[in-house]
């Protein structure tokens, strides 16, 4: 099946990603851990742009950029350098942004996504490094602002801007691209997508192969899909009414779910790019082999391996590899000898579903030990889900000691309570263990199913075959069953 | 030759308010300098590589090591326009 | 205490008396100044000197006072760059060179006057008013480090730091009859020095003699991890102070003796060259055909970089702020009020040179011409050890004489700015007087060959007495 793209939609994305896993900013030693800090406490003369200060590039930022480049199958430039993008804005303490221009560190690459008609290749045009501006808070709304407050804690944070070709043919594909892209970056351990402002997206979109419109400032994946759906509908309506799409930049109003034309500035900006004279060019292609060595198994490869190694379904493999911490979690569970398929079901279907339902996201992990989730709307709600707990739970379930309803209840209880209890504690407290009689009944059913000949003998009149069957039940229940009860249950079962 | 409109445009790009009268003055002075700069046109440079820097240095980096930041009151010490630990400016547009 | 002392003499005096007395003496001279060389005299200088006396200090400049150009950041002192737009701004950090000086034990006397943002050759465009030339108070001291040169010439500091983007150390050194060095690009960290044109400028010392220049370089030069253009040359500057030029090959580029050169300047420079010859050096004429394009190339590059460097002065975080109905208007008014005319002209020209449609015609072209100028230096310096020429084609001009016409003023940098394009070291030493005004000899060398440049300058000084001449008006 080939996707026809009936509306001639082309979507390209520009994604700004903060390299927030680095300890310091792009050009100074200020800590990058500013997200919960008071304003202007994570700044220094350099990121405040005080007169006389000079930037010095964080080596780890370049390594991270190369990592990203390699993961996107991009070309790493032989020689790369920084430029100044000159414009005035209060969040920009130097009056220019240090960015890359005609010599970006990463050139053409690609990402394969699950498209409308199967695997679909999205071309990467380039990826480059740049610094983040500070943060503005408008007193009142943007339109009726009385003033602006500036916090430069974010100023100078290292960013990677990735530009794609306009290869996506639907908002769904754009969202899938972003999911994939974010996942890759998290695998590379250069980026924590849960932090505020960690990823910002500009999208350009056109319909009927026509003029493209840029939609700026979208901060979530859902937002991208919504913004694009709205914008495509808007453009189609304009054309239907005989209008023309003009080249413009629009702003996405997340609250109202609409795109708004940004007031055209008094005069067009002219960024007057020129080479940043305070930073020297780089020749770093000889770093590539060593960096390639450190590249982790990426999502696609991991997914294929999960199917192969654990014998799980593609859907489960996809869900489990959608976040590296979850994939590690699954592997830790399996390493303890539980059935991988059952483990996959309980992690991918049940645990993930229950997390989603509670707005809990995986924020961190202690590898081999636990994943740590927190509530997106209320970050104070934090839950630890331990590998051992999942192992215990899955084992109980696999051994038939608890029903699937009981197992779900255990997971819910872990997620709903601050108290950190083990599944066994919960099972005992709530009496979730299958009753003894249930166990005997199960043993009886099994015994009957497994001993066709003895059953036939008994039904044919051989009374002592009944003794044999009782003995089997006693064996299955390790002697815990009462022989008299077992006998009655067998008789009841056989007589229907 | 730059025109009055050019002066107004670069004044906007450079965020320097220029009065009507100044526009003409700037135009004259800037043009006399630009005329002088025009002498470079006589020098053929098609095959010449630009020199951005005399020092041919590559790969200057710092390690990813945290250094001390400035205290908030020091950051804000050079302005009287501040509020709740932030810099305060008029609305943007 | 003598009014003009070498650093060695100052150090003797400190041992004899105290750092406090020496500093107090300089402060007294500054108090009677006729040149307006300081924008700010430090209120902590005496206390600092006293502390050095009481606590002792084993640094090479223990207790030695120094003056600092007002574009070099010193904690606790304003850093105004001669501009209203930096009104009230006090940096919370020290420039690299200041850290070096302080750990060497130097006592900072204060900040010296300069052309606004170092954009000028006369120290007339400062918000603090013009500085006068100690040799003739109606004349300019040169610029942009005019304050630093004037206070050294007037005995208000034993030595000083300036910065040289297109001649800003050498020009005032020549006009004020002192020694001034523009080091090789990368030799001295620029961290904490307010940028005018990043790819061209260096911090440079000004002093009454070559030995003091070397002493200062040994303190301030060297690698700094905070300046990505810093280079570790491991030069020991004082070791270069040898009275010997035998066998040195001197090139005399005729393009530096162009139209409009003052005959006395030409004569004084040739006398100097012949002096070298008599001391065992040889000389030959060399040709540097692209030098005549250097000035235009230099100004385009400097203005372009400056237009971007000065964008941070927007009234938002520090300095002067004008009110405005919104942020952009506030910024436009602040910059209109806060910057002087010449600075605004250069920002506008630089903005134009980088703007869409003109970038290649001006900026890129200038960078290509820079290549040709640099090649001229490479070729000439492949044949000879040093180049010698007048620092300034003319002696100091009258205050107000050239201020109205920017181009005329720019043209006075004709012999100094090519050096910055090439990034080579260059020193200006006194080599005569004309009508009571000093003349500077410019000695240029290969990159990081300051030792040869300083050796030649030192030898000249040891065998002449020009450097002992003092301005009568302030004596």
PDB file of N, CA and C in Angstrom, chain C residues 376-424:
ATOM      1  N   UNK C 376      51.718  40.249   2.707  1.00  0.00           N
ATOM      2  CA  UNK C 376      52.788  41.247   2.568  1.00  0.00           C
ATOM      3  C   UNK C 376      53.739  41.180   3.762  1.00  0.00           C
ATOM      4  N   UNK C 377      53.153  41.056   4.952  1.00  0.00           N
ATOM      5  CA  UNK C 377      53.994  40.950   6.157  1.00  0.00           C
ATOM      6  C   UNK C 377      54.802  39.652   6.138  1.00  0.00           C
ATOM      7  N   UNK C 378      54.113  38.550   5.800  1.00  0.00           N
ATOM      8  CA  UNK C 378      54.814  37.258   5.768  1.00  0.00           C
ATOM      9  C   UNK C 378      56.017  37.303   4.832  1.00  0.00           C
ATOM     10  N   UNK C 379      55.772  37.864   3.643  1.00  0.00           N
ATOM     11  CA  UNK C 379      56.841  37.916   2.649  1.00  0.00           C
ATOM     12  C   UNK C 379      57.982  38.794   3.126  1.00  0.00           C
ATOM     13  N   UNK C 380      57.635  39.995   3.610  1.00  0.00           N
ATOM     14  CA  UNK C 380      58.676  40.937   4.040  1.00  0.00           C
ATOM     15  C   UNK C 380      59.461  40.352   5.207  1.00  0.00           C
ATOM     16  N   UNK C 381      58.737  39.761   6.144  1.00  0.00           N
ATOM     17  CA  UNK C 381      59.415  39.256   7.338  1.00  0.00           C
ATOM     18  C   UNK C 381      60.125  37.917   7.101  1.00  0.00           C
ATOM     19  N   UNK C 382      59.937  37.362   5.908  1.00  0.00           N
ATOM     20  CA  UNK C 382      60.715  36.189   5.548  1.00  0.00           C
ATOM     21  C   UNK C 382      62.121  36.633   5.138  1.00  0.00           C
ATOM     22  N   UNK C 383      62.214  37.864   4.642  1.00  0.00           N
ATOM     23  CA  UNK C 383      63.514  38.367   4.160  1.00  0.00           C
ATOM     24  C   UNK C 383      64.294  39.061   5.259  1.00  0.00           C
ATOM     25  N   UNK C 384      63.570  39.742   6.164  1.00  0.00           N
ATOM     26  CA  UNK C 384      64.240  40.542   7.197  1.00  0.00           C
ATOM     27  C   UNK C 384      63.724  40.128   8.577  1.00  0.00           C
ATOM     28  N   UNK C 385      64.456  40.562   9.608  1.00  0.00           N
ATOM     29  CA  UNK C 385      64.070  40.207  10.975  1.00  0.00           C
ATOM     30  C   UNK C 385      63.011  41.152  11.512  1.00  0.00           C
ATOM     31  N   UNK C 386      63.127  42.401  11.132  1.00  0.00           N
ATOM     32  CA  UNK C 386      62.238  43.436  11.662  1.00  0.00           C
ATOM     33  C   UNK C 386      61.868  44.410  10.572  1.00  0.00           C
ATOM     34  N   UNK C 387      60.734  45.078  10.772  1.00  0.00           N
ATOM     35  CA  UNK C 387      60.372  46.190   9.885  1.00  0.00           C
ATOM     36  C   UNK C 387      60.380  47.448  10.734  1.00  0.00           C
ATOM     37  N   UNK C 388      60.824  48.536  10.141  1.00  0.00           N
ATOM     38  CA  UNK C 388      60.805  49.796  10.877  1.00  0.00           C
ATOM     39  C   UNK C 388      60.162  50.896  10.053  1.00  0.00           C
ATOM     40  N   UNK C 389      59.394  51.729  10.736  1.00  0.00           N
ATOM     41  CA  UNK C 389      58.638  52.786  10.055  1.00  0.00           C
ATOM     42  C   UNK C 389      58.182  53.787  11.108  1.00  0.00           C
ATOM     43  N   UNK C 390      57.667  54.938  10.669  1.00  0.00           N
ATOM     44  CA  UNK C 390      57.093  55.853  11.650  1.00  0.00           C
ATOM     45  C   UNK C 390      55.838  55.222  12.267  1.00  0.00           C
ATOM     46  N   UNK C 391      55.639  55.429  13.566  1.00  0.00           N
ATOM     47  CA  UNK C 391      54.399  54.965  14.171  1.00  0.00           C
ATOM     48  C   UNK C 391      53.245  55.808  13.626  1.00  0.00           C
ATOM     49  N   UNK C 392      53.430  57.140  13.731  1.00  0.00           N
ATOM     50  CA  UNK C 392      52.425  58.061  13.224  1.00  0.00           C
ATOM     51  C   UNK C 392      53.095  58.943  12.174  1.00  0.00           C
ATOM     52  N   UNK C 393      52.419  59.213  11.083  1.00  0.00           N
ATOM     53  CA  UNK C 393      53.045  60.034  10.035  1.00  0.00           C
ATOM     54  C   UNK C 393      53.268  61.480  10.482  1.00  0.00           C
ATOM     55  N   UNK C 394      52.525  61.877  11.524  1.00  0.00           N
ATOM     56  CA  UNK C 394      52.606  63.264  11.984  1.00  0.00           C
ATOM     57  C   UNK C 394      52.633  63.300  13.502  1.00  0.00           C
ATOM     58  N   UNK C 395      53.141  64.398  14.068  1.00  0.00           N
ATOM     59  CA  UNK C 395      53.075  64.516  15.528  1.00  0.00           C
ATOM     60  C   UNK C 395      51.643  64.834  15.978  1.00  0.00           C
ATOM     61  N   UNK C 396      51.468  64.898  17.279  1.00  0.00           N
ATOM     62  CA  UNK C 396      50.127  65.116  17.846  1.00  0.00           C
ATOM     63  C   UNK C 396      49.460  66.361  17.256  1.00  0.00           C
ATOM     64  N   UNK C 397      48.190  66.228  16.934  1.00  0.00           N
ATOM     65  CA  UNK C 397      47.453  67.365  16.381  1.00  0.00           C
ATOM     66  C   UNK C 397      46.673  68.079  17.479  1.00  0.00           C
ATOM     67  N   UNK C 398      46.103  69.210  17.112  1.00  0.00           N
ATOM     68  CA  UNK C 398      45.381  70.034  18.095  1.00  0.00           C
ATOM     69  C   UNK C 398      44.049  69.369  18.484  1.00  0.00           C
ATOM     70  N   UNK C 399      43.654  69.532  19.732  1.00  0.00           N
ATOM     71  CA  UNK C 399      42.340  69.059  20.164  1.00  0.00           C
ATOM     72  C   UNK C 399      41.274  69.756  19.312  1.00  0.00           C
ATOM     73  N   UNK C 400      40.362  69.010  18.770  1.00  0.00           N
ATOM     74  CA  UNK C 400      39.293  69.575  17.963  1.00  0.00           C
ATOM     75  C   UNK C 400      39.607  69.668  16.481  1.00  0.00           C
ATOM     76  N   UNK C 401      40.877  69.481  16.136  1.00  0.00           N
ATOM     77  CA  UNK C 401      41.304  69.690  14.748  1.00  0.00           C
ATOM     78  C   UNK C 401      40.677  68.698  13.770  1.00  0.00           C
ATOM     79  N   UNK C 402      40.570  67.442  14.189  1.00  0.00           N
ATOM     80  CA  UNK C 402      40.123  66.419  13.241  1.00  0.00           C
ATOM     81  C   UNK C 402      38.799  65.772  13.633  1.00  0.00           C
ATOM     82  N   UNK C 403      38.249  66.242  14.727  1.00  0.00           N
ATOM     83  CA  UNK C 403      37.114  65.535  15.294  1.00  0.00           C
ATOM     84  C   UNK C 403      35.875  65.598  14.401  1.00  0.00           C
ATOM     85  N   UNK C 404      35.777  66.647  13.591  1.00  0.00           N
ATOM     86  CA  UNK C 404      34.571  66.825  12.781  1.00  0.00           C
ATOM     87  C   UNK C 404      34.511  65.883  11.591  1.00  0.00           C
ATOM     88  N   UNK C 405      35.689  65.537  11.068  1.00  0.00           N
ATOM     89  CA  UNK C 405      35.685  64.714   9.864  1.00  0.00           C
ATOM     90  C   UNK C 405      36.210  63.313  10.172  1.00  0.00           C
ATOM     91  N   UNK C 406      35.329  62.359  10.231  1.00  0.00           N
ATOM     92  CA  UNK C 406      35.767  61.019  10.639  1.00  0.00           C
ATOM     93  C   UNK C 406      36.878  60.471   9.748  1.00  0.00           C
ATOM     94  N   UNK C 407      36.761  60.663   8.455  1.00  0.00           N
ATOM     95  CA  UNK C 407      37.722  60.051   7.547  1.00  0.00           C
ATOM     96  C   UNK C 407      39.145  60.555   7.813  1.00  0.00           C
ATOM     97  N   UNK C 408      39.272  61.857   8.048  1.00  0.00           N
ATOM     98  CA  UNK C 408      40.586  62.428   8.344  1.00  0.00           C
ATOM     99  C   UNK C 408      41.181  61.765   9.581  1.00  0.00           C
ATOM    100  N   UNK C 409      40.320  61.568  10.569  1.00  0.00           N
ATOM    101  CA  UNK C 409      40.781  60.942  11.803  1.00  0.00           C
ATOM    102  C   UNK C 409      41.184  59.489  11.537  1.00  0.00           C
ATOM    103  N   UNK C 410      40.382  58.793  10.737  1.00  0.00           N
ATOM    104  CA  UNK C 410      40.708  57.394  10.442  1.00  0.00           C
ATOM    105  C   UNK C 410      42.080  57.298   9.779  1.00  0.00           C
ATOM    106  N   UNK C 411      42.364  58.260   8.924  1.00  0.00           N
ATOM    107  CA  UNK C 411      43.602  58.195   8.142  1.00  0.00           C
ATOM    108  C   UNK C 411      44.852  58.257   9.029  1.00  0.00           C
ATOM    109  N   UNK C 412      44.689  58.768  10.248  1.00  0.00           N
ATOM    110  CA  UNK C 412      45.876  58.824  11.106  1.00  0.00           C
ATOM    111  C   UNK C 412      46.315  57.444  11.577  1.00  0.00           C
ATOM    112  N   UNK C 413      45.459  56.418  11.378  1.00  0.00           N
ATOM    113  CA  UNK C 413      45.840  55.049  11.769  1.00  0.00           C
ATOM    114  C   UNK C 413      46.558  54.307  10.649  1.00  0.00           C
ATOM    115  N   UNK C 414      46.904  55.014   9.600  1.00  0.00           N
ATOM    116  CA  UNK C 414      47.376  54.345   8.388  1.00  0.00           C
ATOM    117  C   UNK C 414      48.595  53.454   8.627  1.00  0.00           C
ATOM    118  N   UNK C 415      49.500  53.864   9.524  1.00  0.00           N
ATOM    119  CA  UNK C 415      50.718  53.072   9.753  1.00  0.00           C
ATOM    120  C   UNK C 415      50.586  52.063  10.888  1.00  0.00           C
ATOM    121  N   UNK C 416      49.555  52.198  11.681  1.00  0.00           N
ATOM    122  CA  UNK C 416      49.431  51.289  12.827  1.00  0.00           C
ATOM    123  C   UNK C 416      48.474  50.128  12.569  1.00  0.00           C
ATOM    124  N   UNK C 417      47.378  50.385  11.840  1.00  0.00           N
ATOM    125  CA  UNK C 417      46.360  49.337  11.712  1.00  0.00           C
ATOM    126  C   UNK C 417      46.787  48.126  10.876  1.00  0.00           C
ATOM    127  N   UNK C 418      47.719  48.264   9.923  1.00  0.00           N
ATOM    128  CA  UNK C 418      48.091  47.049   9.178  1.00  0.00           C
ATOM    129  C   UNK C 418      48.654  45.958  10.089  1.00  0.00           C
ATOM    130  N   UNK C 419      49.300  46.391  11.167  1.00  0.00           N
ATOM    131  CA  UNK C 419      49.922  45.453  12.108  1.00  0.00           C
ATOM    132  C   UNK C 419      48.854  44.598  12.771  1.00  0.00           C
ATOM    133  N   UNK C 420      47.724  45.209  13.088  1.00  0.00           N
ATOM    134  CA  UNK C 420      46.641  44.468  13.733  1.00  0.00           C
ATOM    135  C   UNK C 420      46.005  43.487  12.769  1.00  0.00           C
ATOM    136  N   UNK C 421      45.942  43.870  11.483  1.00  0.00           N
ATOM    137  CA  UNK C 421      45.398  42.931  10.492  1.00  0.00           C
ATOM    138  C   UNK C 421      46.279  41.692  10.422  1.00  0.00           C
ATOM    139  N   UNK C 422      47.601  41.898  10.534  1.00  0.00           N
ATOM    140  CA  UNK C 422      48.532  40.776  10.409  1.00  0.00           C
ATOM    141  C   UNK C 422      48.750  40.070  11.742  1.00  0.00           C
ATOM    142  N   UNK C 423      48.387  40.717  12.840  1.00  0.00           N
ATOM    143  CA  UNK C 423      48.515  40.094  14.159  1.00  0.00           C
ATOM    144  C   UNK C 423      49.936  40.056  14.698  1.00  0.00           C
ATOM    145  N   UNK C 424      50.860  40.763  14.056  1.00  0.00           N
ATOM    146  CA  UNK C 424      52.268  40.699  14.474  1.00  0.00           C
ATOM    147  C   UNK C 424      52.542  41.672  15.631  1.00  0.00           C
TER     148      UNK C 424
END
